[in-house]
Structure formats: structure tokens, C-alpha cells
Coordinates of C-alpha atoms in Angstrom, one line a residue:
Chain T
M81 CA 0.0 0.0 0.0
S82 CA 1.3 3.4 -0.8
K83 CA 2.2 5.8 2.0
S84 CA -0.1 8.6 3.0
K85 CA 0.8 12.2 2.3
E86 CA 1.3 13.0 5.9
E87 CA 3.6 10.0 6.2
L88 CA 5.7 11.1 3.3
L89 CA 5.8 14.8 4.4
K90 CA 7.1 13.6 7.8
Q91 CA 9.7 11.5 6.0
L92 CA 10.8 14.5 3.8
S93 CA 11.1 16.6 6.9
D94 CA 13.0 13.9 8.8
C95 CA 15.4 13.3 5.9
V96 CA 16.4 17.0 6.0
F97 CA 16.5 17.1 9.8
E98 CA 18.5 13.8 10.1
M99 CA 20.9 14.8 7.3
E100 CA 19.8 11.9 4.9
D101 CA 20.9 13.8 1.8
E102 CA 20.8 10.7 -0.4
E103 CA 17.7 8.9 0.9
I104 CA 15.7 12.1 0.4
I105 CA 15.9 11.8 -3.4
S106 CA 13.9 8.6 -3.4
V107 CA 11.5 9.9 -0.8
A108 CA 10.8 13.1 -2.8
Q109 CA 10.3 11.0 -5.9
E110 CA 7.9 8.6 -4.1
Y111 CA 6.0 11.7 -2.9
L112 CA 5.7 13.1 -6.5
D113 CA 4.8 9.7 -7.9
A114 CA 1.9 9.4 -5.5
G115 CA 0.6 12.6 -7.0
Y116 CA 0.9 14.8 -3.9
D117 CA 1.3 18.6 -4.1
P118 CA 4.9 19.6 -4.7
L119 CA 4.5 23.0 -3.0
E120 CA 3.3 21.3 0.1
G121 CA 6.2 18.9 -0.1
I122 CA 8.5 21.8 0.0
T123 CA 6.8 23.9 2.7
E124 CA 5.5 21.1 5.0
G125 CA 8.3 18.7 4.3
L126 CA 11.7 20.1 3.4
V127 CA 11.3 23.6 5.0
D128 CA 9.9 22.0 8.1
G129 CA 13.0 19.8 8.4
M130 CA 15.3 22.8 7.9
N131 CA 13.4 24.8 10.5
R132 CA 13.7 21.9 13.0
A133 CA 17.5 21.9 12.2
G134 CA 17.5 25.7 12.9
V135 CA 16.0 25.2 16.3
M136 CA 18.6 22.6 17.2
Y137 CA 21.3 25.0 16.0
E138 CA 19.9 27.7 18.3
E139 CA 19.9 25.2 21.1
E140 CA 23.5 24.3 20.4
E141 CA 22.6 20.7 19.7
Y142 CA 23.4 21.2 16.0
F143 CA 26.6 22.8 14.6
I144 CA 27.5 24.4 11.3
T145 CA 28.4 21.0 9.8
D146 CA 25.0 19.7 10.6
L147 CA 23.2 22.7 9.0
L148 CA 25.4 22.3 5.9
I149 CA 24.4 18.6 5.5
C150 CA 20.8 19.3 6.3
S151 CA 20.8 22.0 3.6
D152 CA 22.4 19.6 1.1
A153 CA 19.5 17.2 1.8
M154 CA 17.0 20.1 1.5
Y155 CA 18.4 21.2 -1.9
N156 CA 18.5 17.6 -3.1
G157 CA 14.8 17.3 -2.3
L158 CA 14.1 20.7 -3.9
D159 CA 15.8 19.5 -7.1
I160 CA 13.2 16.8 -7.4
L161 CA 10.1 18.8 -6.3
K162 CA 10.8 22.3 -7.8
P163 CA 10.4 21.4 -11.5
H164 CA 6.8 20.3 -10.7
L165 CA 5.7 23.6 -9.2
P166 CA 3.2 25.7 -11.1
Q167 CA 5.1 28.4 -13.0
K168 CA 3.4 31.5 -11.4
N169 CA 3.2 32.6 -7.9
L170 CA -0.2 33.0 -6.4
E171 CA -1.5 36.4 -7.3
G172 CA -1.4 39.1 -4.6
E173 CA 1.2 37.3 -2.6
K174 CA 4.2 39.5 -1.9
T175 CA 7.6 38.1 -2.7
Y176 CA 10.4 39.4 -0.5
K177 CA 13.6 39.7 -2.4
C178 CA 17.0 39.7 -0.9
V179 CA 20.5 40.3 -2.3
I180 CA 23.3 38.7 -0.4
G181 CA 27.1 38.6 -0.7
V182 CA 30.5 38.8 0.9
V183 CA 32.0 42.2 0.5
E184 CA 34.9 42.9 -1.8
G185 CA 38.3 41.7 -0.6
D186 CA 37.0 38.8 1.4
T187 CA 36.3 35.2 0.3
H188 CA 35.1 33.7 3.6
D189 CA 31.6 32.7 2.7
I190 CA 30.4 30.0 4.9
G191 CA 28.4 32.4 7.1
K192 CA 26.9 34.0 4.1
N193 CA 25.9 30.6 2.7
L194 CA 24.2 29.6 5.9
V195 CA 22.3 32.9 6.1
K196 CA 21.3 32.4 2.5
I197 CA 20.0 28.9 3.1
M198 CA 18.0 30.0 6.2
L199 CA 16.5 33.0 4.4
E200 CA 15.6 30.9 1.4
T201 CA 14.0 28.4 3.8
A202 CA 12.0 31.2 5.3
G203 CA 10.6 32.1 1.9
F204 CA 12.8 35.0 0.7
E205 CA 13.7 35.1 -3.0
M206 CA 17.5 35.1 -2.8
Y207 CA 20.0 36.7 -5.2
D208 CA 23.4 35.4 -4.2
L209 CA 26.3 37.5 -5.5
G210 CA 28.9 35.2 -4.0
R211 CA 32.1 36.3 -2.4
D212 CA 34.6 39.1 -2.9
V213 CA 31.8 41.1 -4.5
P214 CA 32.6 44.6 -5.9
L215 CA 30.5 47.0 -3.8
R216 CA 28.8 48.6 -6.8
N217 CA 27.4 45.2 -7.7
F218 CA 25.2 45.2 -4.6
I219 CA 23.6 48.4 -5.7
D220 CA 23.1 47.4 -9.3
K221 CA 21.5 44.1 -8.2
V222 CA 19.2 45.7 -5.7
K223 CA 18.1 48.1 -8.3
K224 CA 17.6 45.5 -11.0
V225 CA 15.5 43.1 -8.9
D226 CA 13.9 45.8 -6.7
A227 CA 15.2 44.0 -3.6
D228 CA 13.6 44.6 -0.1
L229 CA 16.8 43.6 1.7
V230 CA 20.5 43.5 1.1
C231 CA 22.7 41.3 3.3
L232 CA 26.4 42.0 3.6
S233 CA 28.9 39.6 5.2
T234 CA 32.6 39.7 6.1
L235 CA 34.9 37.9 8.4
M236 CA 37.8 40.3 8.0
T237 CA 38.3 43.7 9.6
T238 CA 40.0 45.1 6.5
T239 CA 36.8 44.7 4.5
M240 CA 34.3 46.0 7.0
P241 CA 34.5 49.6 5.6
G242 CA 33.0 48.1 2.4
M243 CA 29.7 47.7 4.3
K244 CA 29.7 51.4 5.2
K245 CA 30.4 52.2 1.6
V246 CA 27.4 50.2 0.4
V247 CA 25.1 52.0 2.9
E248 CA 26.5 55.3 1.6
M249 CA 25.9 54.4 -2.0
L250 CA 22.3 53.4 -1.2
K251 CA 21.8 56.8 0.4
E252 CA 23.3 58.6 -2.6
E253 CA 21.0 56.8 -4.9
N254 CA 18.0 57.4 -2.8
M255 CA 17.5 53.7 -2.2
Y256 CA 18.2 53.7 1.5
E257 CA 14.6 54.3 2.5
N258 CA 13.2 51.3 0.6
T259 CA 16.0 48.8 1.0
K260 CA 17.0 47.5 4.4
V261 CA 20.6 46.6 5.0
M262 CA 21.5 43.7 7.3
I263 CA 25.1 42.9 8.2
G264 CA 26.9 40.1 9.8
G265 CA 30.2 38.2 10.2
G266 CA 32.9 37.6 12.9
P267 CA 34.1 41.1 13.5
I268 CA 30.7 42.8 13.1
S269 CA 28.7 44.0 16.1
Q270 CA 25.6 46.0 16.8
T271 CA 27.8 49.0 17.6
Y272 CA 29.3 48.8 14.2
C273 CA 25.9 48.4 12.6
D274 CA 24.7 51.6 14.4
K275 CA 27.8 53.4 13.4
I276 CA 27.4 52.8 9.7
D277 CA 23.6 53.3 9.7
A278 CA 22.9 49.7 8.6
N279 CA 19.4 48.6 9.6
G280 CA 20.3 45.5 11.5
Y281 CA 23.0 43.0 12.7
S282 CA 22.6 39.4 13.7
P283 CA 25.1 37.2 15.3
N284 CA 24.1 34.0 13.5
A285 CA 22.0 32.5 10.7
V286 CA 18.9 31.6 12.7
E287 CA 18.7 35.1 14.3
A288 CA 19.2 36.5 10.8
V289 CA 15.9 35.1 9.7
K290 CA 14.0 36.7 12.5
L291 CA 15.7 40.0 11.9
A292 CA 15.1 39.9 8.2
K293 CA 11.4 39.2 8.6
L294 CA 11.1 42.1 11.1
L295 CA 13.0 44.5 8.8
V296 CA 10.9 43.9 5.7
G297 CA 7.7 43.4 7.6
M298 CA 7.3 39.8 6.4
G299 CA 4.3 38.1 8.0
I300 CA 3.1 41.3 9.5
P301 CA -0.4 42.3 8.2
A302 CA -0.2 45.5 6.2
Chain V
M230 CA 42.1 62.0 27.9
D231 CA 43.4 63.3 24.6
Y232 CA 46.6 62.4 22.9
L233 CA 48.6 65.3 24.2
E234 CA 47.6 64.4 27.8
L235 CA 48.4 60.7 27.1
K236 CA 51.9 61.7 25.9
S237 CA 52.6 63.8 28.9
E238 CA 51.2 61.1 31.3
M239 CA 53.4 58.5 29.6
D240 CA 56.5 60.4 30.8
N241 CA 55.6 59.4 34.3
Y242 CA 56.0 55.7 33.5
K243 CA 59.6 55.1 32.5
V244 CA 60.7 51.7 31.2
E245 CA 63.3 50.2 33.5
M246 CA 64.2 47.0 31.7
S247 CA 64.4 45.5 28.3
S248 CA 61.6 43.2 27.3
A249 CA 63.8 40.1 27.5
E250 CA 65.1 41.1 30.9
R251 CA 61.5 41.7 32.1
S252 CA 60.3 38.4 30.8
Y253 CA 63.2 36.5 32.3
K254 CA 62.8 38.0 35.8
Y255 CA 59.0 37.7 35.7
F256 CA 59.1 34.0 35.1
N257 CA 61.8 33.6 37.8
G258 CA 59.5 35.1 40.4
E259 CA 61.2 38.5 40.6
K260 CA 59.4 41.8 40.7
V261 CA 59.5 43.7 37.4
D262 CA 58.7 47.2 36.4
H263 CA 55.3 46.2 34.8
L264 CA 53.4 43.3 33.4
L265 CA 54.4 41.7 30.1
Y266 CA 52.6 42.8 27.0
T267 CA 52.5 42.2 23.3
L268 CA 50.2 43.0 20.4
Q269 CA 49.1 40.3 17.9
L270 CA 50.6 41.1 14.5
P271 CA 50.3 44.8 14.6
E272 CA 52.6 45.2 11.6
P273 CA 50.0 45.6 8.8
A274 CA 48.3 48.3 10.8
L275 CA 51.6 50.0 11.5
A276 CA 52.5 49.8 7.8
N277 CA 49.6 52.0 7.0
I278 CA 50.3 54.3 9.9
Y279 CA 53.9 54.8 8.6
G280 CA 52.7 55.5 5.1
Y281 CA 53.3 52.1 3.5
T282 CA 50.9 49.5 2.0
T283 CA 50.9 46.0 3.3
Y284 CA 52.1 44.8 -0.1
Q285 CA 55.2 47.0 0.2
M286 CA 55.8 45.7 3.7
E287 CA 55.6 42.1 2.6
N288 CA 57.8 42.6 -0.5
D289 CA 60.4 45.1 0.5
I290 CA 62.6 44.0 3.4
N291 CA 63.7 47.6 4.1
V292 CA 60.2 48.7 4.5
F293 CA 59.6 45.8 6.9
K294 CA 62.7 46.7 8.9
D295 CA 61.6 50.3 9.1
I296 CA 58.3 49.3 10.5
I297 CA 59.9 46.8 13.0
G298 CA 62.3 49.5 14.2
K299 CA 59.6 52.1 14.7
R300 CA 57.3 49.5 16.4
T301 CA 60.1 48.6 18.9
K302 CA 60.9 52.2 19.6
R303 CA 57.4 53.5 19.9
L304 CA 55.6 50.6 21.5
G305 CA 58.5 48.7 23.2
I306 CA 57.6 45.5 21.5
E307 CA 60.7 43.5 20.6
G308 CA 61.4 40.5 18.5
V309 CA 60.2 39.5 15.0
N310 CA 57.9 36.6 14.2
V311 CA 58.4 35.5 10.6
R312 CA 55.4 33.2 10.7
L313 CA 53.3 31.3 8.2
S314 CA 50.0 33.1 7.6
L315 CA 46.8 31.2 8.0
R316 CA 47.0 30.5 4.3
S317 CA 50.7 30.0 3.6
I318 CA 50.7 26.2 3.5
G319 CA 47.6 26.3 1.3
G320 CA 49.3 28.7 -1.1
A321 CA 52.5 26.6 -0.9
V322 CA 50.8 23.5 -2.1
G323 CA 48.9 25.2 -4.9
S324 CA 45.8 27.0 -3.6
N325 CA 45.6 30.4 -5.3
L326 CA 46.7 33.0 -2.8
V327 CA 45.9 36.6 -3.5
F328 CA 48.0 39.4 -2.0
P329 CA 46.1 42.7 -2.3
E330 CA 47.9 46.0 -2.4
D331 CA 46.5 46.8 1.0
G332 CA 45.0 44.1 3.2
L333 CA 45.5 40.5 4.2
D334 CA 46.2 37.6 1.8
Y335 CA 43.3 35.4 0.9
I336 CA 42.6 32.3 -1.1
D337 CA 40.4 32.6 -4.1
D338 CA 40.7 29.0 -5.3
H339 CA 41.5 25.9 -3.2
I340 CA 43.7 23.2 -4.7
L341 CA 42.1 20.1 -3.2
K342 CA 38.5 20.0 -4.3
D343 CA 38.5 16.2 -4.9
Y344 CA 40.4 13.7 -2.8
D345 CA 41.3 11.9 -6.0
D346 CA 43.9 14.6 -6.4
F347 CA 45.3 14.1 -2.9
D348 CA 48.3 12.1 -4.1
K349 CA 49.4 15.1 -6.3
L350 CA 50.0 17.1 -3.1
E351 CA 53.6 17.3 -2.0
I352 CA 54.9 18.5 1.3
P353 CA 56.3 21.9 0.3
N354 CA 60.1 22.3 0.5
P355 CA 60.9 25.6 2.2
Y356 CA 64.1 25.9 0.2
D357 CA 62.2 25.7 -3.1
N358 CA 58.7 27.0 -2.9
K359 CA 57.2 30.2 -4.2
I360 CA 55.5 31.0 -0.9
L361 CA 57.8 29.6 1.7
T362 CA 61.3 30.4 0.3
P363 CA 60.8 34.2 0.3
L364 CA 59.7 33.9 4.0
L365 CA 62.8 31.9 4.8
E366 CA 65.0 34.4 3.0
R367 CA 63.4 37.2 4.9
A368 CA 64.1 35.5 8.2
K369 CA 67.8 35.0 7.2
V370 CA 68.2 38.7 6.3
L371 CA 66.5 39.8 9.5
K372 CA 68.8 37.5 11.5
Q373 CA 71.8 39.1 9.9
S374 CA 70.5 42.6 10.5
Y375 CA 69.4 42.1 14.1
P376 CA 71.8 39.5 15.6
E377 CA 70.5 40.4 19.1
M378 CA 66.8 40.1 18.3
A379 CA 64.8 37.0 18.6
I380 CA 63.6 35.8 15.2
T381 CA 60.8 33.3 15.7
T382 CA 58.3 31.7 13.6
G383 CA 54.8 30.3 13.8
V384 CA 52.6 27.7 12.2
V385 CA 48.9 27.2 11.9
G386 CA 46.8 24.5 13.5
P387 CA 46.0 21.4 11.4
F388 CA 42.3 22.1 10.9
S389 CA 43.0 25.7 10.0
T390 CA 45.7 24.6 7.5
A391 CA 43.4 22.0 6.0
V392 CA 40.8 24.7 5.1
A393 CA 43.5 26.5 3.2
I394 CA 44.0 23.4 1.1
R395 CA 40.4 22.3 0.7
P396 CA 37.3 24.5 1.0
I397 CA 35.9 24.7 4.5
E398 CA 32.5 23.5 3.7
S399 CA 34.0 20.4 2.2
V400 CA 36.2 19.9 5.2
L401 CA 33.3 20.2 7.6
K402 CA 31.2 17.7 5.6
D403 CA 34.2 15.4 5.6
T404 CA 34.0 15.2 9.3
R405 CA 30.8 13.2 8.8
K406 CA 31.1 11.7 5.4
D407 CA 34.8 11.2 4.6
V408 CA 36.7 10.9 7.9
K409 CA 39.4 8.7 6.4
N410 CA 40.4 11.2 3.7
L411 CA 40.1 14.1 6.1
E412 CA 42.5 12.4 8.5
K413 CA 45.0 12.1 5.7
L414 CA 44.7 15.8 5.0
L415 CA 45.1 16.7 8.6
Q416 CA 48.2 14.5 8.9
F417 CA 49.5 16.2 5.7
S418 CA 48.9 19.6 7.3
V419 CA 50.9 18.6 10.4
D420 CA 53.8 17.2 8.3
A421 CA 53.9 20.3 6.1
S422 CA 54.0 22.6 9.1
L423 CA 56.7 20.6 10.8
K424 CA 58.8 20.6 7.7
W425 CA 58.8 24.4 7.8
I426 CA 59.7 24.4 11.5
E427 CA 62.5 21.9 10.9
V428 CA 64.1 24.1 8.1
F429 CA 63.5 27.3 10.0
T430 CA 65.1 26.0 13.1
K431 CA 68.1 24.7 11.2
E432 CA 68.6 28.0 9.4
I433 CA 67.6 30.6 12.0
G434 CA 67.8 28.7 15.3
P435 CA 65.3 27.2 17.8
G436 CA 62.6 29.5 19.2
T437 CA 59.2 29.3 20.8
A438 CA 56.9 28.6 17.8
S439 CA 53.4 30.1 17.9
I440 CA 50.4 28.3 16.7
S441 CA 47.2 30.0 15.4
D442 CA 44.2 27.8 15.0
P443 CA 41.1 29.9 14.2
V444 CA 39.0 27.1 12.9
T445 CA 39.3 25.1 16.1
C446 CA 36.8 27.2 18.0
T447 CA 33.4 26.0 19.2
D448 CA 31.7 28.5 16.8
I449 CA 32.8 26.2 14.0
L450 CA 33.4 22.8 15.4
S451 CA 31.3 20.8 17.9
K452 CA 33.1 19.5 20.9
E453 CA 32.8 16.0 19.4
Q454 CA 34.4 17.1 16.1
F455 CA 37.1 18.9 18.1
N456 CA 37.9 15.8 20.2
K457 CA 37.8 13.4 17.4
L458 CA 39.5 15.2 14.6
S459 CA 41.2 18.5 15.7
L460 CA 42.7 17.6 19.1
P461 CA 44.7 14.5 18.0
Y462 CA 46.4 16.4 15.2
L463 CA 47.0 19.5 17.3
E464 CA 48.7 17.2 19.8
K465 CA 50.8 15.7 17.0
L466 CA 51.8 19.2 15.8
I467 CA 52.7 20.3 19.3
S468 CA 54.8 17.2 20.1
G469 CA 56.6 17.6 16.8
L470 CA 57.3 21.3 17.5
I471 CA 58.7 20.4 20.9
E472 CA 60.9 17.7 19.4
I473 CA 62.3 20.0 16.8
T474 CA 62.7 23.2 18.9
G475 CA 63.0 21.9 22.4
K476 CA 60.4 24.4 23.5
K477 CA 56.7 24.3 24.2
P478 CA 54.8 26.4 21.6
S479 CA 52.2 29.1 22.3
L480 CA 48.7 28.8 21.1
H481 CA 46.0 31.3 20.0
I482 CA 42.5 30.3 19.0
C483 CA 40.1 32.9 17.7
G484 CA 36.5 32.7 18.7
H485 CA 34.8 30.8 21.6
T486 CA 36.9 28.2 23.3
K487 CA 35.5 27.9 26.8
G488 CA 34.0 24.5 25.8
I489 CA 37.5 23.1 25.1
W490 CA 39.5 24.8 27.8
E491 CA 39.7 21.5 29.7
D492 CA 41.5 19.9 26.7
V493 CA 43.6 23.0 26.1
G494 CA 44.8 22.8 29.7
K495 CA 46.2 19.3 29.0
L496 CA 48.2 20.4 25.9
E497 CA 52.0 20.8 26.2
I498 CA 51.9 24.5 25.5
S499 CA 53.6 27.4 27.2
S500 CA 50.8 29.9 26.8
F501 CA 47.2 30.3 25.7
S502 CA 46.0 33.5 24.0
V503 CA 42.3 33.9 24.2
D504 CA 39.9 35.8 22.0
N505 CA 38.1 38.8 23.4
C506 CA 34.7 37.0 23.1
E507 CA 35.7 35.0 26.2
D508 CA 36.3 36.5 29.6
I509 CA 40.0 36.8 30.6
G510 CA 39.1 36.3 34.3
D511 CA 37.4 33.0 33.4
T512 CA 40.3 32.0 31.2
A513 CA 42.8 32.6 34.0
E514 CA 40.7 30.7 36.5
A515 CA 40.5 27.7 34.1
L516 CA 44.0 27.6 32.7
G517 CA 46.1 30.0 34.9
D518 CA 47.6 27.3 37.1
K519 CA 48.9 25.4 34.0
M520 CA 50.2 28.1 31.6
L521 CA 50.7 31.8 30.9
V522 CA 47.4 33.4 30.0
V523 CA 47.5 36.0 27.2
G524 CA 44.8 38.5 26.1
N525 CA 42.4 40.0 25.3
V526 CA 41.7 43.7 24.5
P527 CA 39.0 43.7 21.7
P528 CA 40.7 44.5 18.4
I529 CA 37.7 46.1 16.7
E530 CA 35.5 47.6 19.3
V531 CA 38.3 48.9 21.4
F532 CA 41.6 49.1 19.4
R533 CA 40.2 50.1 16.0
Y534 CA 37.0 52.0 16.9
G535 CA 37.5 52.9 20.6
T536 CA 38.9 56.0 22.2
I537 CA 42.1 56.3 24.2
D538 CA 40.0 56.1 27.4
D539 CA 38.3 52.9 26.2
V540 CA 41.6 51.2 25.7
I541 CA 42.9 52.3 29.1
E542 CA 39.7 51.1 30.8
F543 CA 39.8 47.7 29.1
V544 CA 43.4 47.1 30.0
K545 CA 42.7 48.1 33.6
S546 CA 39.8 45.6 33.8
C547 CA 41.9 42.8 32.2
I548 CA 44.6 43.3 34.8
K549 CA 42.2 43.3 37.6
K550 CA 40.7 40.1 36.4
A551 CA 43.8 38.2 35.4
G552 CA 46.8 40.1 36.8
D553 CA 47.5 37.5 39.5
S554 CA 47.2 34.4 37.3
P555 CA 49.5 31.8 38.9
K556 CA 51.6 31.0 35.8
G557 CA 51.7 34.6 34.7
Y558 CA 49.6 37.0 32.6
M559 CA 50.5 38.9 29.5
L560 CA 48.4 41.7 28.1
S561 CA 47.6 41.5 24.4
S562 CA 44.9 42.1 21.8
G563 CA 42.2 39.5 21.6
C564 CA 43.2 38.8 18.0
Q565 CA 45.2 40.6 15.3
V566 CA 45.3 44.4 15.6
P567 CA 43.2 45.5 12.6
I568 CA 44.4 47.7 9.8
G569 CA 43.1 51.2 10.6
T570 CA 43.8 51.1 14.3
P571 CA 45.2 54.5 15.4
I572 CA 48.7 54.6 16.8
E573 CA 47.2 56.6 19.7
N574 CA 45.3 53.5 20.8
M575 CA 48.3 51.3 20.6
E576 CA 50.2 53.8 22.8
A577 CA 47.3 54.0 25.2
F578 CA 47.5 50.3 25.6
V579 CA 51.2 50.4 26.4
Y580 CA 50.6 53.3 28.8
A581 CA 47.8 51.5 30.6
V582 CA 50.0 48.3 31.0
R583 CA 52.8 50.4 32.4
K584 CA 50.5 52.2 34.8
Y585 CA 48.1 49.6 36.1
G586 CA 50.5 46.6 35.6
A587 CA 53.3 48.4 37.4
G588 CA 55.3 46.5 40.1
A589 CA 54.4 43.0 38.8
R590 CA 55.4 39.7 40.2
I591 CA 54.1 36.4 38.8
G592 CA 51.0 35.1 40.5
E593 CA 50.4 38.4 42.4
M594 CA 48.2 41.4 41.6
P595 CA 50.5 44.2 40.3
E596 CA 51.0 47.1 42.6
G597 CA 49.6 49.4 39.8
T598 CA 46.1 48.0 40.4
R599 CA 46.0 49.9 43.6
D600 CA 45.7 53.1 41.5
A601 CA 42.9 51.5 39.6

């Protein structure tokens, strides 16, 4: 007898949460073959698993390595389910767009990658510029996709001033009011955030999601 | 206080002994003029202060000598550490290392993406390597120029070296999925570092080697990963260093380390330098009866962006917390002094150590704290 939808959703969630990045491929396929809704498979299955992993990370039961493997599992599941999603978003539903990258001169991107994964899981449409990103590229991309949020990361003190520069450029181009700037990385602090007029700082990837939602007003009725 | 006041205040605290003499007496239980102090790699910041780029400093020995000379004179910090950067071994085995005109080196492409290529890696020969040989030559020139000065070197912890050879995300996943190959890579990292130390010791002489290991913090590794994969190779590196140099190395780990202090306490090291995200008082309590404790004025909040008074206050609080650490306490920055740090703040640091660390004897609170 084929498995129920609930059973398979639970299995998808568990595969992500328990870091079964290979097993998830067959589970996702089984879910599709049974004719269940791919969107629900993502939100109630994969994303649910990633959220559970995020909670464990917050509780210091999971570490960076665990989140990385959980996210591998999530993306493997997404690869199967995503092509079967209806092409258009539901009308009237606001999509929050976020540009993210490591500022010029720095190639440390593990923190940025984790934040990207967690924001993507939370429903943001992510535009990842990668690492060592020329500062101008942030502005251009924000403009091009009309982003609600820009996330800047760096691990090095030498490249911190790049964040300030991005804020200044947003101000110069009159984009500062509409685009929120979130910063993070080893040497960054709330004090530095205040100093450069960024809109928020978060110490880790899970906190970053809460902050991002708050900054753009996601989930808050208009 | 402003800079002029600081300069005039500083005249009240004269230096009575050389740094070598102070250190020798302090560790022999004698009273010294003030507590020991150092700064973590302030040279790139000093390069900018004295009108050079970091690239000039790295590539022109005369520029480097000028900076070292000025540093010693102005801040009283002696000795030269011609150490491997966090990325040197990675660069030496073929990861692409970028040296910006002004800033720190970084890797933009790792050499070992697939373990099938592992056998192509060779332990770099310090006499014939594009990254290591210039460093060795630099140390030789410095030794000739400053026969009286201690020329030391440093290496990087095995896990931190591994992530300069293979991308960190892959290395972290290896801890779960490919432990066997990761262990090979960690052993390679130990062997490559020891080869450098062996040649350096032969050419320049034995000294206390420093170890930096930023990846080994609990922000990145779980305790389980640390115990299973980092600690055994760190121990191998340390015993190798002792065998070659005859001296226990010093260790600095960036980030949170409280969760591994018990293990750090069992290592054969002479000192532990703690990041500013941990409390120096807690560090001294946990490790102070086993080794010299070093730290931990915040590099960014205090050195780079703080005022003269912020620096002085922080030094004072460090001394109050750790000044009587049983095996000794040395003031330092919690991590590398960032580029852009004003010289005024470095001088304020030295001033505060001389004032509040005055009349220091190992294991006792310095007399200067009475003024605090």
C-alpha cells in the first residue's frame, strides 16, 4: 500500500533534519509519484525539516556542519520537487527579495551561505552575488530586482568599511529608505551596525531570519 | 584624555628594563617594572600608519625593517615573528593565494576539491617554494640585520591549515562523510608545518613557535568534532614542535573556546592566548595554574574604533581580572590588531599596562592596580 501524504511529508522533513541527503531523493520521488502537491512537499516537508534543524542549532545541539548537510538534503529534495511547481506565484502574494554577498576583498563565505539557506527556507527570494563582491554590484543588483533587503557579510576587519560604503551608496542613490541593510560576520557588532547606519545586525543565521522578517515586515499584516 | 595628555602622562612611567630582561625576571618570580605585554601582529596596521601599503611591507625588506624598528621604539615591542600566515601552506601546495595591495592575503581557489587529487599534493620544500622560500630568505636577512633580536616563527593548527587546502564546507562535511580522507589531509597539514619548522630551526635557530588555529573554536566545530579530529592532530603538531625546537609552543585560538579549555589545559603549550569573546578572568581561572594566559583587549570595538580612554579602561579591567594568574599573565589584543587602528590607541595600551600593571610579580596582583 502506498504511503499517506502525511507519512511522506514527515519522511521528507526527517530526511532533512536527520541529514539523509541521499535517501531524500527517493522519498521526494515517491511523494511526487503518489501525486501529492509539490509545493506542500517543500513547505511542509523540506522547509519544516530545515526549521527543525535551525531550532537545534539555536539550542547548540546542531553545529555548522549539521546545518550544511541538512541543507544539502533540502536542496536535493528541492531539485526533485521544484520542477513540478506551477510556474506562477499565487497572485497578490508579496515576494520578498534579498540580495546577499560577501563584500569585496573577502572570500570567507560559509556564514553568508548559511544565512542564504536559512532566508531561502523562510521564503525569501535570494540573489546570491557570491564572495569578494565589488561594492557597486550590490547596488546594481538591488536596483535590478527591486530588492527589499541586502545582506552583507565579512569575516575580515579590513573589508568592514566596504559595508559602510554600500550604505552610503544606497543613500546617494535614494534607495536607502526602501531597501534594508543587514550585516553580519565575525568582527561585526551592533555597535558597528549603528555606526554605519545599517538597519540590523545578527550574530548567527537563525537570528538573521527573525531580523530579516522584522526589517521587511514579512508576516506582518499591512 | 586626549593624545597630548596621554603623551605627557606617559612620561611618568619610564621603562626600566628590556623586554627580554623583564620576561626572564618575571618568570623567575622577581618583581618587574610592569606586566608583560605584546600585540598580535600589529605590523600591517603599523605599515599604514607609517605610510606604506601592506604589499610594500611584505615585499620590501627595508620597509619591513623600518616598521619593526619604529614599532620597537614607539611601543616597546621587541622580536620578530616570521610566521606562516593562515593561508601560507595552502598557497605553498597550490591553492591560489591573492596578495592585495593593502589588506591581508586570501585564497580565491583551493587546490584540493577532490580527494582523487590528494596524491598530487607534495609536502612543500621551504628551500624551493614560491610562498615559503621568500619567507625563509626574509628571516635570514633579519637574523643578519638584528643579531641580538629573537627571530621566531609560527605555524597554523592542522584544521586551519586543512581549510586553506580544501574549501571549509567540504572539510566540515568530511567530518561526517569522509573521515578517512580528512585524517590524511590533517596529517599532511601537520607534516607540512613541521617541515617548515625543521628548516626554519636549522637556518635561523630554535625558538618558541606560535600556533594559530582559528578554525578550532566552538563556533565552527562541535566538541565532538574537536575531540575526534582536531585535538589529536593538534597534539601531534605540538609534540613535533617540541621535538624540533625543544620548546613548548604558544597557542592562539580565535572565537569561543570555553567549551574546550579542559582539553587546552592538557596540551603541552607554554601559553594560551584567548579571543576577546571570552572573559579573561574565566580563562585565568580555568588555565592559569597550567600556563601563561594572554589576552584580550577587543581588536575592533576597542583598538580600532574605541577611544584612548576605552583602551585604558579595558586594559585596567583585564589586569584586575587576570593580573595574578598563577603561571603569569601577558596583556595583548584578543586577536590581530586591525588595519586602521590608530597609533594613539596602541600607545594608550602600552601606557595602561605600564601604569596599572606596574610592580608586577608572577601570581600576584600588580602594585599598579592599587591606582585603579
